[in-house]
Short mmCIF file of C-alpha atoms and ligand atoms in Angstrom, two decimals:
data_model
loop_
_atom_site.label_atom_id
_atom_site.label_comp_id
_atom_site.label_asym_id
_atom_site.label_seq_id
_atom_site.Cartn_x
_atom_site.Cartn_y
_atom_site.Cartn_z
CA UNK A 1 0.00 0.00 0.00
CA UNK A 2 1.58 3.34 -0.61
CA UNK A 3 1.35 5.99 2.10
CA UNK A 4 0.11 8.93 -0.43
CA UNK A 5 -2.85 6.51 -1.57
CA UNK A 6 -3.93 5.06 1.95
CA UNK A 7 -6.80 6.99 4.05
CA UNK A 8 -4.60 7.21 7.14
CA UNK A 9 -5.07 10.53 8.50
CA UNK A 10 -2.49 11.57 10.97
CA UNK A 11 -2.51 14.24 13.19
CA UNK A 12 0.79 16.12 14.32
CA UNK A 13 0.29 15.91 17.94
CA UNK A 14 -2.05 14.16 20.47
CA UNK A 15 -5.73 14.99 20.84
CA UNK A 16 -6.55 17.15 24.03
CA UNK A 17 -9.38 14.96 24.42
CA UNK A 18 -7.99 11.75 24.89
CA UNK A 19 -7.26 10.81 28.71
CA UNK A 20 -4.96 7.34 28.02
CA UNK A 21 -2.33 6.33 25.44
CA UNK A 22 -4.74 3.62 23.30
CA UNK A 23 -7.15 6.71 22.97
CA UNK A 24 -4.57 9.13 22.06
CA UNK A 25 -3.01 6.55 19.03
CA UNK A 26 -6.25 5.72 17.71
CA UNK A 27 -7.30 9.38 17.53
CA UNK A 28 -3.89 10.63 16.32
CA UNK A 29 -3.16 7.53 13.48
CA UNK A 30 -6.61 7.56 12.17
CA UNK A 31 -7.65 4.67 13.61
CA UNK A 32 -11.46 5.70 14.85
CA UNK A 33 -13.33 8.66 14.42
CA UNK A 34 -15.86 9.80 16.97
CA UNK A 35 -19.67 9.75 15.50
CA UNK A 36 -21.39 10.38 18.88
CA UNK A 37 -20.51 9.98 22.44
CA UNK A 38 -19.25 6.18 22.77
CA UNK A 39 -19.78 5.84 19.07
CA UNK A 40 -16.80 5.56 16.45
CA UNK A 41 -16.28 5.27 12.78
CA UNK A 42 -13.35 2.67 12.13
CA UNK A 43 -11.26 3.91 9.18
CA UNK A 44 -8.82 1.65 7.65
CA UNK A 45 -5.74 0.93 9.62
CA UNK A 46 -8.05 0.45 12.93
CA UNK A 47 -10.52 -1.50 10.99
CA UNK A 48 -7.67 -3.75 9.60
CA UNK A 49 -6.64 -4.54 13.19
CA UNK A 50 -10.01 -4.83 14.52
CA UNK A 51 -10.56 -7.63 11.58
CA UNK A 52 -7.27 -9.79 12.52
CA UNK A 53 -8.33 -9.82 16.19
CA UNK A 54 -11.72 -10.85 14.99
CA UNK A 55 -9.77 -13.65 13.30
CA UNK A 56 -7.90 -15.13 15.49
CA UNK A 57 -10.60 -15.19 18.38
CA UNK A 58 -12.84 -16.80 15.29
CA UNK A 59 -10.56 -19.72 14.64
CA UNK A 60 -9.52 -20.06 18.65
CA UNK A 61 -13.51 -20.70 18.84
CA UNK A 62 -13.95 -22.81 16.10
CA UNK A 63 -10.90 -25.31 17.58
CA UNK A 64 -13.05 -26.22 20.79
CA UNK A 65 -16.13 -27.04 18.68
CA UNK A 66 -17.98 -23.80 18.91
CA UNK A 67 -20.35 -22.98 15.70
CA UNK A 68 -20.37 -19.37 14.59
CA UNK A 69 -23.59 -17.80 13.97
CA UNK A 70 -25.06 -14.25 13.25
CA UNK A 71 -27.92 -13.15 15.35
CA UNK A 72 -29.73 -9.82 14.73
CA UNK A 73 -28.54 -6.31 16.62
CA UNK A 74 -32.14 -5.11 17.18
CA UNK A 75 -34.24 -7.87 19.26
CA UNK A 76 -38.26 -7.99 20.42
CA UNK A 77 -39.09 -7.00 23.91
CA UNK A 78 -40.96 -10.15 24.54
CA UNK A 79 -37.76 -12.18 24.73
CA UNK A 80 -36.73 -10.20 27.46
CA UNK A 81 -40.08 -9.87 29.39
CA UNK A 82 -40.03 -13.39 29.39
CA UNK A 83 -36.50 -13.77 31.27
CA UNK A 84 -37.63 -10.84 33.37
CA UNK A 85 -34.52 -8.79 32.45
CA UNK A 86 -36.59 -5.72 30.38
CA UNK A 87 -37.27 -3.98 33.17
CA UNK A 88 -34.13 -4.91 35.53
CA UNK A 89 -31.45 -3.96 32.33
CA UNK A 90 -32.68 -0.10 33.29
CA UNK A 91 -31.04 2.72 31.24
CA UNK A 92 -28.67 0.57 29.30
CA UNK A 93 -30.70 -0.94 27.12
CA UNK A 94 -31.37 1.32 24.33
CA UNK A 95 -34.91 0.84 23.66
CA UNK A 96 -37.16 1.60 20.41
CA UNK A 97 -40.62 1.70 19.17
CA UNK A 98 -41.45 0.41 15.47
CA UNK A 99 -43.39 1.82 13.18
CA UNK A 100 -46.39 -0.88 14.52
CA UNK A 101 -45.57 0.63 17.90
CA UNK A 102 -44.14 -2.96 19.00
CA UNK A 103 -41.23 -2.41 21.35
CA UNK A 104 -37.74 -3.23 19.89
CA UNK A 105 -34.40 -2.88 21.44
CA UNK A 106 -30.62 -2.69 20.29
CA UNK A 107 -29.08 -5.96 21.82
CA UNK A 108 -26.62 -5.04 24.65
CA UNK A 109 -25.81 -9.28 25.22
CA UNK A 110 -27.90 -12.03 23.58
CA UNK A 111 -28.83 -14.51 26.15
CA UNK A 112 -32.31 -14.59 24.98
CA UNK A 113 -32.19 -14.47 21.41
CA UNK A 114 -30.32 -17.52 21.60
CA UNK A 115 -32.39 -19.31 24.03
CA UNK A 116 -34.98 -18.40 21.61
CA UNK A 117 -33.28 -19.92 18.52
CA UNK A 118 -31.91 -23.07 20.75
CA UNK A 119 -35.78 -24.01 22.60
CA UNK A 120 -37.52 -23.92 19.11
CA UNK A 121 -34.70 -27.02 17.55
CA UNK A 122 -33.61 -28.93 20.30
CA UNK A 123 -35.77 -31.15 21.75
CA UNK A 124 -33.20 -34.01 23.25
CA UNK A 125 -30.16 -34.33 25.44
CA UNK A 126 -28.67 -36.57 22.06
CA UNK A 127 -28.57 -33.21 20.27
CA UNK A 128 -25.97 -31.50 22.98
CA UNK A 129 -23.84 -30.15 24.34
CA UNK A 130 -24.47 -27.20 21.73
CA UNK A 131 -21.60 -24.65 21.37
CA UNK A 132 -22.97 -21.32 19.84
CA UNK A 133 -21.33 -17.97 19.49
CA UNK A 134 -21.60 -14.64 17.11
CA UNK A 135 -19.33 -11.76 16.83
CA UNK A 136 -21.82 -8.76 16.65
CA UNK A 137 -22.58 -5.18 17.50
CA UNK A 138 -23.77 -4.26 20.81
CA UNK A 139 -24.91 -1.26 22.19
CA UNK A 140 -25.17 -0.47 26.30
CA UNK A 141 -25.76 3.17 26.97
CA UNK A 142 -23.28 3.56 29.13
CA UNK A 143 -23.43 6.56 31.50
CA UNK A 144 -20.21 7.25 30.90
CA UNK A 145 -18.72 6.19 27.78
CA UNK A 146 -14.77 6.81 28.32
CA UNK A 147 -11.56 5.99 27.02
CA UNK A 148 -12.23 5.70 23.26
CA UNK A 149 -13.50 2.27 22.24
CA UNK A 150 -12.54 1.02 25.89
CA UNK A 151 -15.66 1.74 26.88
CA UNK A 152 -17.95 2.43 24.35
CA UNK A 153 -21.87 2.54 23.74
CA UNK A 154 -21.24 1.07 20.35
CA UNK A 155 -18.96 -1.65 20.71
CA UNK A 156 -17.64 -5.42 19.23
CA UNK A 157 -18.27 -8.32 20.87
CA UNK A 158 -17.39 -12.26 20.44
CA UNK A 159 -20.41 -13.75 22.64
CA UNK A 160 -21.20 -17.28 23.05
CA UNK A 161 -23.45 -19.53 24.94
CA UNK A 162 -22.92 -23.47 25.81
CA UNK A 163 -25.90 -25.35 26.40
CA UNK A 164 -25.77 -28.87 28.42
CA UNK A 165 -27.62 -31.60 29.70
CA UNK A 166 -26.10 -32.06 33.17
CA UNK A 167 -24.09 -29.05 36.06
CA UNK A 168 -21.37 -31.34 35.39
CA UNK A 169 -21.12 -31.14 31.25
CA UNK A 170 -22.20 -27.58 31.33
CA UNK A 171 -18.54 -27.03 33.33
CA UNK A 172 -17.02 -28.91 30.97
CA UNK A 173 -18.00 -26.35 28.49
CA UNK A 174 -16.88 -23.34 30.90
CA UNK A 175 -13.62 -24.97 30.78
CA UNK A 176 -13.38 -25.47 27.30
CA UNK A 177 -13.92 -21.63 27.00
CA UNK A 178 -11.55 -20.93 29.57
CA UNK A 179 -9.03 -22.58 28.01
CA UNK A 180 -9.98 -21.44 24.57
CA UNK A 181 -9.49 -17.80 26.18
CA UNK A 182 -6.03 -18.25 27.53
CA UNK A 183 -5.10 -19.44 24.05
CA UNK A 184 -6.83 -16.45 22.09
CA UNK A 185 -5.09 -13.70 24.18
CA UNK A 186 -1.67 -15.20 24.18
CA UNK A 187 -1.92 -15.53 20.34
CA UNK A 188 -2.86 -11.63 20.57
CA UNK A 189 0.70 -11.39 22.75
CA UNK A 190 -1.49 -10.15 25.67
CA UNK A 191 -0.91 -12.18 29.19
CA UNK A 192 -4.79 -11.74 29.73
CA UNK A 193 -5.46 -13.30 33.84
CA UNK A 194 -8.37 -15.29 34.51
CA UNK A 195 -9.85 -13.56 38.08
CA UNK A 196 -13.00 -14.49 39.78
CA UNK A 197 -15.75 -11.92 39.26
CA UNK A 198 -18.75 -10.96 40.33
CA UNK A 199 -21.74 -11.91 37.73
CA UNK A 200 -23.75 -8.79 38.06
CA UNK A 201 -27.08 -8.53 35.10
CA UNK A 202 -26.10 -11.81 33.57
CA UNK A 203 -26.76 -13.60 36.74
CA UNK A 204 -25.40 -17.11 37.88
CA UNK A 205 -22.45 -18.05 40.52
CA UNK A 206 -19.79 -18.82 38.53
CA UNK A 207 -17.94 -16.60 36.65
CA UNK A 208 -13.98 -15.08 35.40
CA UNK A 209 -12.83 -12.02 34.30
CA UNK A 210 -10.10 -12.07 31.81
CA UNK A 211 -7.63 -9.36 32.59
CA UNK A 212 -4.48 -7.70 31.45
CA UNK A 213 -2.59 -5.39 33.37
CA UNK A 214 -2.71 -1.03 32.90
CA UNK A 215 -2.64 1.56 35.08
CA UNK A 216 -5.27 2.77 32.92
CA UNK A 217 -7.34 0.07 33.54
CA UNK A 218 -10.89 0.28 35.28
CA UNK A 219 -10.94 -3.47 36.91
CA UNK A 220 -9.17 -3.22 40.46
CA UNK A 221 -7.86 -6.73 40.89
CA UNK A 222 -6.15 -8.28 44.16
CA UNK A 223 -3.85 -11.16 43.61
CA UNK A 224 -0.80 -13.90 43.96
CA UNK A 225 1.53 -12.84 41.25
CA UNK A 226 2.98 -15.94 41.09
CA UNK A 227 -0.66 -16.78 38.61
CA UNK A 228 1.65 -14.82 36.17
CA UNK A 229 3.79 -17.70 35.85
CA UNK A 230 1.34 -20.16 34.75
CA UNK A 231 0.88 -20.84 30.99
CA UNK A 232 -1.39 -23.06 29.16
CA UNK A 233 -0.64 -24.00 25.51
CA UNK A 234 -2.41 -26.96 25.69
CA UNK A 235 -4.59 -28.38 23.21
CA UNK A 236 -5.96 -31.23 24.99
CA UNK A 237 -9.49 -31.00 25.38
CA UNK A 238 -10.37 -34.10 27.91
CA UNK A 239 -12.63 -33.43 30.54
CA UNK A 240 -9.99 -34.22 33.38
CA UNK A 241 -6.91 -32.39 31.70
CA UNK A 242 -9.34 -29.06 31.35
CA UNK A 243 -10.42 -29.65 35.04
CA UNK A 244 -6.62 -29.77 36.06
CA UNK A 245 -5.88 -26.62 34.03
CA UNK A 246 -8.45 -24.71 35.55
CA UNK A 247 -7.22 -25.94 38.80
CA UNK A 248 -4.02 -24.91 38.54
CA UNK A 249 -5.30 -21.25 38.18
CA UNK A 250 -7.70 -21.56 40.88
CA UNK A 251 -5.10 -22.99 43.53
CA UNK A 252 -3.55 -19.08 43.69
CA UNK A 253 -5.89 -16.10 45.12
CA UNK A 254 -7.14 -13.60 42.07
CA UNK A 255 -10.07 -11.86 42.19
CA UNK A 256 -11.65 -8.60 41.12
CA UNK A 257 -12.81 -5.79 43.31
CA UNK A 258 -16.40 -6.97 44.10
CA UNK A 259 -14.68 -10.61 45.30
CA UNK A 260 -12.24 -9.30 47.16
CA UNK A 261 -12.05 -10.23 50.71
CA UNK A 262 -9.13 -8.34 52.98
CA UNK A 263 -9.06 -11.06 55.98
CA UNK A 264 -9.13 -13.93 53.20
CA UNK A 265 -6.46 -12.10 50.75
CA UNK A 266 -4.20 -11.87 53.96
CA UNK A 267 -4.61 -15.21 55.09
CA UNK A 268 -3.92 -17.27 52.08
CA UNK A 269 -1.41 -15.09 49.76
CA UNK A 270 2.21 -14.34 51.37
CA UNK A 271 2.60 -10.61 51.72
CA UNK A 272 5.59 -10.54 48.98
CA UNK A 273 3.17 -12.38 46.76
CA UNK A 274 0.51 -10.10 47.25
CA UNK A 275 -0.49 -8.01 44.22
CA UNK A 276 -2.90 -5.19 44.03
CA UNK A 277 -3.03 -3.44 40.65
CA UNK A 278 -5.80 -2.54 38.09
CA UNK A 279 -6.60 -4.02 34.90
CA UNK A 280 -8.52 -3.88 31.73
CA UNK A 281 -11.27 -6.92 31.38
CA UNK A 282 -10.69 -8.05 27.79
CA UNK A 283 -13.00 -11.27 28.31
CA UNK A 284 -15.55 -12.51 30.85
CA UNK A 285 -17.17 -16.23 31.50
CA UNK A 286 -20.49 -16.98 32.98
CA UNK A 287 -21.92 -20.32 34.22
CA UNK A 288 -25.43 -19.73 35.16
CA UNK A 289 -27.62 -22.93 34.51
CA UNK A 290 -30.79 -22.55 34.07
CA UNK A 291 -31.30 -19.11 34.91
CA UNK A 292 -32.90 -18.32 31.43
CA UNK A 293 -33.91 -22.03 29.98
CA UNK A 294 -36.62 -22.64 33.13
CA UNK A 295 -37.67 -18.51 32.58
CA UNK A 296 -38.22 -19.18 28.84
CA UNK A 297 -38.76 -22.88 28.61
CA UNK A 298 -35.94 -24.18 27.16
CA UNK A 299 -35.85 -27.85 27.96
CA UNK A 300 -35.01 -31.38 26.71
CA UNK A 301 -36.04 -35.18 26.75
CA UNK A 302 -33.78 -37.06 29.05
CA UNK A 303 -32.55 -40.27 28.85
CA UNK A 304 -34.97 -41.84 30.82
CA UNK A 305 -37.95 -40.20 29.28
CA UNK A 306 -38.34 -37.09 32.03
CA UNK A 307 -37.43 -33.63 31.01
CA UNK A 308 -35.05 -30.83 32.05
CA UNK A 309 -34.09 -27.96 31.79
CA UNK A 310 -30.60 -27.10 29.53
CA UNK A 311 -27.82 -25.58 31.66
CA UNK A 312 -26.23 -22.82 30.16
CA UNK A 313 -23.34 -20.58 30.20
CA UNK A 314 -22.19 -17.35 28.34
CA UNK A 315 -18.86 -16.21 27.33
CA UNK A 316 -17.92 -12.79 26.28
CA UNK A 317 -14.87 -11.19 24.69
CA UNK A 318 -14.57 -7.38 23.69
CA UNK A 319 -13.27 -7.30 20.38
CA UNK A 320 -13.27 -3.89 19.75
CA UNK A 321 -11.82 -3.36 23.15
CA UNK A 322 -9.16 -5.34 22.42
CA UNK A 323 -7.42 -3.03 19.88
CA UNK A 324 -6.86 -0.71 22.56
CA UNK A 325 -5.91 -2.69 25.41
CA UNK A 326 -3.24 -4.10 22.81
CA UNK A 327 -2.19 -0.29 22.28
CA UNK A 328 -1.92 -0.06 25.95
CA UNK A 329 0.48 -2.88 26.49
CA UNK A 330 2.32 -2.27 23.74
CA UNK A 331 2.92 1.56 22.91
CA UNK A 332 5.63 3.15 23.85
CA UNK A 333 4.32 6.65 24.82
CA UNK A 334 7.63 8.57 25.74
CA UNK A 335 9.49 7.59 22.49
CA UNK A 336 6.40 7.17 20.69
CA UNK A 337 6.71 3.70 18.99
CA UNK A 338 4.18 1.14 18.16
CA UNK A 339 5.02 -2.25 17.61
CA UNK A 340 1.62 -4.31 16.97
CA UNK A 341 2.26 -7.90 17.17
CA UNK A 342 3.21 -9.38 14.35
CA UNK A 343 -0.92 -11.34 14.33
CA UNK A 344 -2.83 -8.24 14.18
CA UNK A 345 -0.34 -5.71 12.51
CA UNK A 346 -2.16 -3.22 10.02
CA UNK A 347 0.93 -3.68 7.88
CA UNK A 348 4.02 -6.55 8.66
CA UNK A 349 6.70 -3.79 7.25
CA UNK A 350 6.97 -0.36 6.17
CA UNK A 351 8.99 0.38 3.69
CA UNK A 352 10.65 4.49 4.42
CA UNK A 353 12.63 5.72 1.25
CA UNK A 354 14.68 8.95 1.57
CA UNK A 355 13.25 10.83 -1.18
CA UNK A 356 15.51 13.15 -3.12
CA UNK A 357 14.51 15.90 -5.55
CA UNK A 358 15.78 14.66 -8.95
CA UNK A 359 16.15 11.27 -7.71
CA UNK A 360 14.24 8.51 -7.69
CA UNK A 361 17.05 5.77 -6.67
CA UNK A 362 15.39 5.07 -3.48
CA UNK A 363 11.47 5.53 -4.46
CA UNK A 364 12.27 2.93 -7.19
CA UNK A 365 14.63 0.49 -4.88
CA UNK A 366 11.55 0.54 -2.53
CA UNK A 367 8.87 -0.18 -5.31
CA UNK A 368 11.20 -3.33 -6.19
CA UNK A 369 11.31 -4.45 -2.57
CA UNK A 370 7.76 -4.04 -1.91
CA UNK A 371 7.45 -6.44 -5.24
CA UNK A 372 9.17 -8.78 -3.72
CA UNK A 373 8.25 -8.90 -0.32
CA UNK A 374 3.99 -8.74 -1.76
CA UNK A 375 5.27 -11.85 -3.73
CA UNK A 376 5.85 -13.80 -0.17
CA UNK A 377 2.77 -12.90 1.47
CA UNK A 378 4.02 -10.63 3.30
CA UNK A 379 2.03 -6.98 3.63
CA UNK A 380 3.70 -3.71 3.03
CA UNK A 381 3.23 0.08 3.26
CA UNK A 382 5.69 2.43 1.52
CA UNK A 383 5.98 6.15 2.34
CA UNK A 384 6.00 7.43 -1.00
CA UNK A 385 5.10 10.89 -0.11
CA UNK A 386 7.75 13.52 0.16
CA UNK A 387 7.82 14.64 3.48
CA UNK A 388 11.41 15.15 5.55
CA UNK A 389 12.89 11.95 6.95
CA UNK A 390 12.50 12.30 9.97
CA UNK A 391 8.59 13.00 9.74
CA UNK A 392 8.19 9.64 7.95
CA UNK A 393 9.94 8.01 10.25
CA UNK A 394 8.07 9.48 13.27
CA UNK A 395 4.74 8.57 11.24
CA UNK A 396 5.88 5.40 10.74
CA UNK A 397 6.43 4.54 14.17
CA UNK A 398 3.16 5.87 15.31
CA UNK A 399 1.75 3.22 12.33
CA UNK A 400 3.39 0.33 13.88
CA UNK A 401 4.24 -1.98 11.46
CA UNK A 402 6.28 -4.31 13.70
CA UNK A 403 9.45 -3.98 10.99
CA UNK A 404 10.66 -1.13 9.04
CA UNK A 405 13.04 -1.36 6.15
CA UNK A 406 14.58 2.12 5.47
CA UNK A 407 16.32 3.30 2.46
CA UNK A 408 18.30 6.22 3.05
CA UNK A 409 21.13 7.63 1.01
CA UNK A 410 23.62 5.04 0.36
CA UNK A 411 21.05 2.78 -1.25
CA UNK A 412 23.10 0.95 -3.65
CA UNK A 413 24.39 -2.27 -2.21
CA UNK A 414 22.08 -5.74 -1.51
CA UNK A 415 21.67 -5.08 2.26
CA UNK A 416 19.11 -3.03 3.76
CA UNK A 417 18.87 -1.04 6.93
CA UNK A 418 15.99 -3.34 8.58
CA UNK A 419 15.03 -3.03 12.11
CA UNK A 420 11.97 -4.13 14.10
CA UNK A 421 10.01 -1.01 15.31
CA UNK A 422 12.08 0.56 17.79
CA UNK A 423 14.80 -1.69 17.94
CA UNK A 424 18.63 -1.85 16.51
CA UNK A 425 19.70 -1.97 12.58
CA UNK A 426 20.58 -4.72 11.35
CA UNK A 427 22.20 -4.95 7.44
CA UNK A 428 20.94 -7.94 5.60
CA UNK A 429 19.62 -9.03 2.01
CA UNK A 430 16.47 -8.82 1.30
CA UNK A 431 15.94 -12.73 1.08
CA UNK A 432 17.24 -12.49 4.89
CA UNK A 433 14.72 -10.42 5.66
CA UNK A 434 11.82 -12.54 3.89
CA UNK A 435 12.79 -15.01 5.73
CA UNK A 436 12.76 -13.90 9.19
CA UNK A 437 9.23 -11.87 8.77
CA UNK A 438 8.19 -15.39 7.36
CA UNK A 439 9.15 -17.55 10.00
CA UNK A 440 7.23 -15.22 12.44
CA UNK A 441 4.47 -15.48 10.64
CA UNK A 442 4.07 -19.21 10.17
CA UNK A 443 4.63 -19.48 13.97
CA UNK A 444 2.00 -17.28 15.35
N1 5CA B 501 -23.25 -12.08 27.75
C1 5CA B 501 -22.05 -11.93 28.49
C2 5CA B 501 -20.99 -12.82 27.99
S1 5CA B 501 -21.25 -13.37 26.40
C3 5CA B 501 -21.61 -10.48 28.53
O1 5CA B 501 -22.24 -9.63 27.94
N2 5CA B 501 -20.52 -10.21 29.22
S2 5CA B 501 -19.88 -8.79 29.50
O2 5CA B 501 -20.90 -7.85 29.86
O3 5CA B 501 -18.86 -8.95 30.48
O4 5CA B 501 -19.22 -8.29 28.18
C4 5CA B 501 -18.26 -9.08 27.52
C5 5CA B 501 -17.02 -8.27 27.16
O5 5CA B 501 -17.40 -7.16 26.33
C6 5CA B 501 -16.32 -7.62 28.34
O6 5CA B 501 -15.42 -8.52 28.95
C7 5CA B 501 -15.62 -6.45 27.70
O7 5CA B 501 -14.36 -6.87 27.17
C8 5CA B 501 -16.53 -6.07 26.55
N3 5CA B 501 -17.33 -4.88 26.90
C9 5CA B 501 -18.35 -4.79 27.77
N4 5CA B 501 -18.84 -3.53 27.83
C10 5CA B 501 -18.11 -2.80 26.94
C11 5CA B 501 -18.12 -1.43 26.54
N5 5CA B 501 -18.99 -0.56 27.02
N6 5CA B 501 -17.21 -1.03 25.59
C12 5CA B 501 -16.32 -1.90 25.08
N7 5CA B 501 -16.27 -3.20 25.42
C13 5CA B 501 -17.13 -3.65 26.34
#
């Protein structure tokens, strides 16, 4: 992509408006622009992002045997008035009235749209467990939308909902998610923290908050840091090896603010193990059985010819909010430098030729390299404008292609200046280089 063709409108210096660093990027790259309070355009380079995220939580869903669906943004009333929730949802729910005056609303979660869809096929326990999930628009009107798309009214969501014949089944299917979560946000190079939370609206007694550490962040979180240590890259999907890998989280203390219990924290966690920081929720987990099947008669034959009720759970991860709590772990604000990870770069290089008047050595170098690297999959953007040096290279780094290849006046040899964002020079050929960026790619 060349620079001077893309729609990547960059401002000079930071918005006054925006409070935190993921705010501040996406307003001065171009990323979002603000429609309404808590409502944002996405323009190219934060809409590419947004899509890889959406990717990569897609296919981490898919491996555990979830099935992706769409379900509407705008849902009947009568759903919820049957789960009881239309009246206790309050001023969130953004409520309208159709032109038949039947009362509509703009879907802030979809428990009961897909209780609807699930009670009107599934008649027996032979047909589950069911895995379902969509990655839709939601809208909560927040009271106070803040932060950008960190807390929007307007915002992305990956939701899905397990449905299961027995307490025991349904928790396999927490822990499949659980585990499926773990794997998503490392892929994302995030070290997200499964915490126990508090279920608030969507009801039930189990429940995690995925977290990832910022100052920034508006989850409180108390803690044994040694949790930091654990990692699970497992793929194994057996009942018992999910049950010990859940385990293994749950044997230290982390929990969010409305779990937190002083004496308790004190007791159990060693003081120079104790952690208390704050956080930004990228993903949250809900077992709640049959909170909404028995309220809206979702229920199946049984082995021995009785009926129950399916136990369900939901599972939640903010897509949208995920582009800027990557930003927040990852951008540099003092030297301003952004290095996306390599999964959900906008671009994998950038390609910054020092443009000469009369001479277009380096323009023309950097069109052949671009060639070649398109050739290998690899995806480029080339500052083709002719701006000072030093103003494409700030640009650049405020882009964040994770490698830069710059072509500056001595241009005529076969190795390039190539760096990763923000790190040293390094001189190699161009195959070199090919075959580094490839090799990262094929392992994420
Ligand atoms: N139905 C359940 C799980 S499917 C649910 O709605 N859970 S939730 O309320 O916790 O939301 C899921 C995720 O959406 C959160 O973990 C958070 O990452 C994201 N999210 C929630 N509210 C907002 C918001 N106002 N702006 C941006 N992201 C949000």
């Amino acid at each position: 992509m060349l620079l001077s063709n893309s729609f990547i409108p960059v401002l000079k210096n930071n918005p006054s408006e925006a409070k935190i660093k993921s705010h501040q990027l996406m307003l001065r790259v171009g990323m979002i622009k603000q429609a309404s309070a808590g409502i944002y355009s996405w323009l190219p380079l934060g809409f590419k992002v947004m899509k890889k995220i959406e990717n990569i939580v897609r296919q981490e869903q898919n491996k555990i045997g979830a099935q992706e669906i769409l379900m509407p943004t705008i849902q009947s009333s009568e759903i919820w008035k049957e789960s009881g929730r239309y009246e206790d949802y309050g001023e969130e729910m953004l409520r309208i009235t159709d032109r038949q005056n039947r009362e509509m609303l703009y879907g802030p979660t979809n428990e009961e749209q897909v209780t609807e869809i699930f009670r009107s096929s599934i008649k027996s326990y032979k047909s589950l467990p069911q895995l379902l999930y969509h990655i839709q628009w939601k809208f909560r009107d927040e009271i106070r939308p803040r932060f950008g798309i960190m807390r929007g009214r307007e915002f992305y969501m990956k939701d899905a909902y397990s449905f299961d014949i027995s307490d025991d089944e349904a928790l396999y299917s927490y822990n499949k998610f659980f585990l499926s979560y773990l794997r998503t946000f490392k892929k994302l190079s995030l070290t997200a923290i499964p915490m126990a939370a508090d279920t608030g609206p969507i009801g039930g007694n189990l429940s995690h908050e995925f977290i990832i550490l910022a100052e920034t962040g508006e989850s409180k979180i108390f803690t044994d840091k040694r949790i930091f240590e654990l990692n699970s890259d497992d793929t194994n999907l057996e009942k018992k090896s999910l049950d010990n890998m859940r385990k293994k989280y749950e044997q230290y203390y982390a929990v969010t603010d409305e779990k937190f219990n002083k004496e308790k924290f004190e007791k159990i966690v060693l003081e120079k193990n104790r952690l208390i920081t704050k956080g930004i929720e990228v993903g949250h987990i809900f077992y709640f059985g049959d909170k909404y099947s028995k309220a809206m008669g979702a229920s199946v034959d049984l082995p021995g010819g009785k009926k129950d009720f399916v136990k369900m759970g939901s599972y939640g991860i903010g897509v949208s909010r995920l582009v800027g709590a990557i930003i927040e772990a990852k951008y540099d604000e003092k030297n301003e430098i952004m290095k996306w990870p390599l999964s959900v770069a906008p671009y994998d290089i950038a390609i910054i030729p020092m443009i000469n008047k009369n001479d277009n050595s380096a323009l023309d170098k950097a069109n052949n390299i671009n060639e070649e690297l398109i050739k290998n999959n690899i995806d480029t953007i080339i500052d083709d404008t002719d701006e000072n040096f030093s103003s494409k290279i700030k640009k650049m780094n405020l882009i964040g292609a994770p490698y830069q290849i710059i072509i500056g006046k001595k241009n005529d040899g076969d190795l390039l200046e190539f760096k990763e964002t923000g790190g040293e020079t390094q001189n190699l050929p161009l195959n070199k280089i090919i075959e580094i960026i490839t090799k990262q790619k094929n392992s994420i």
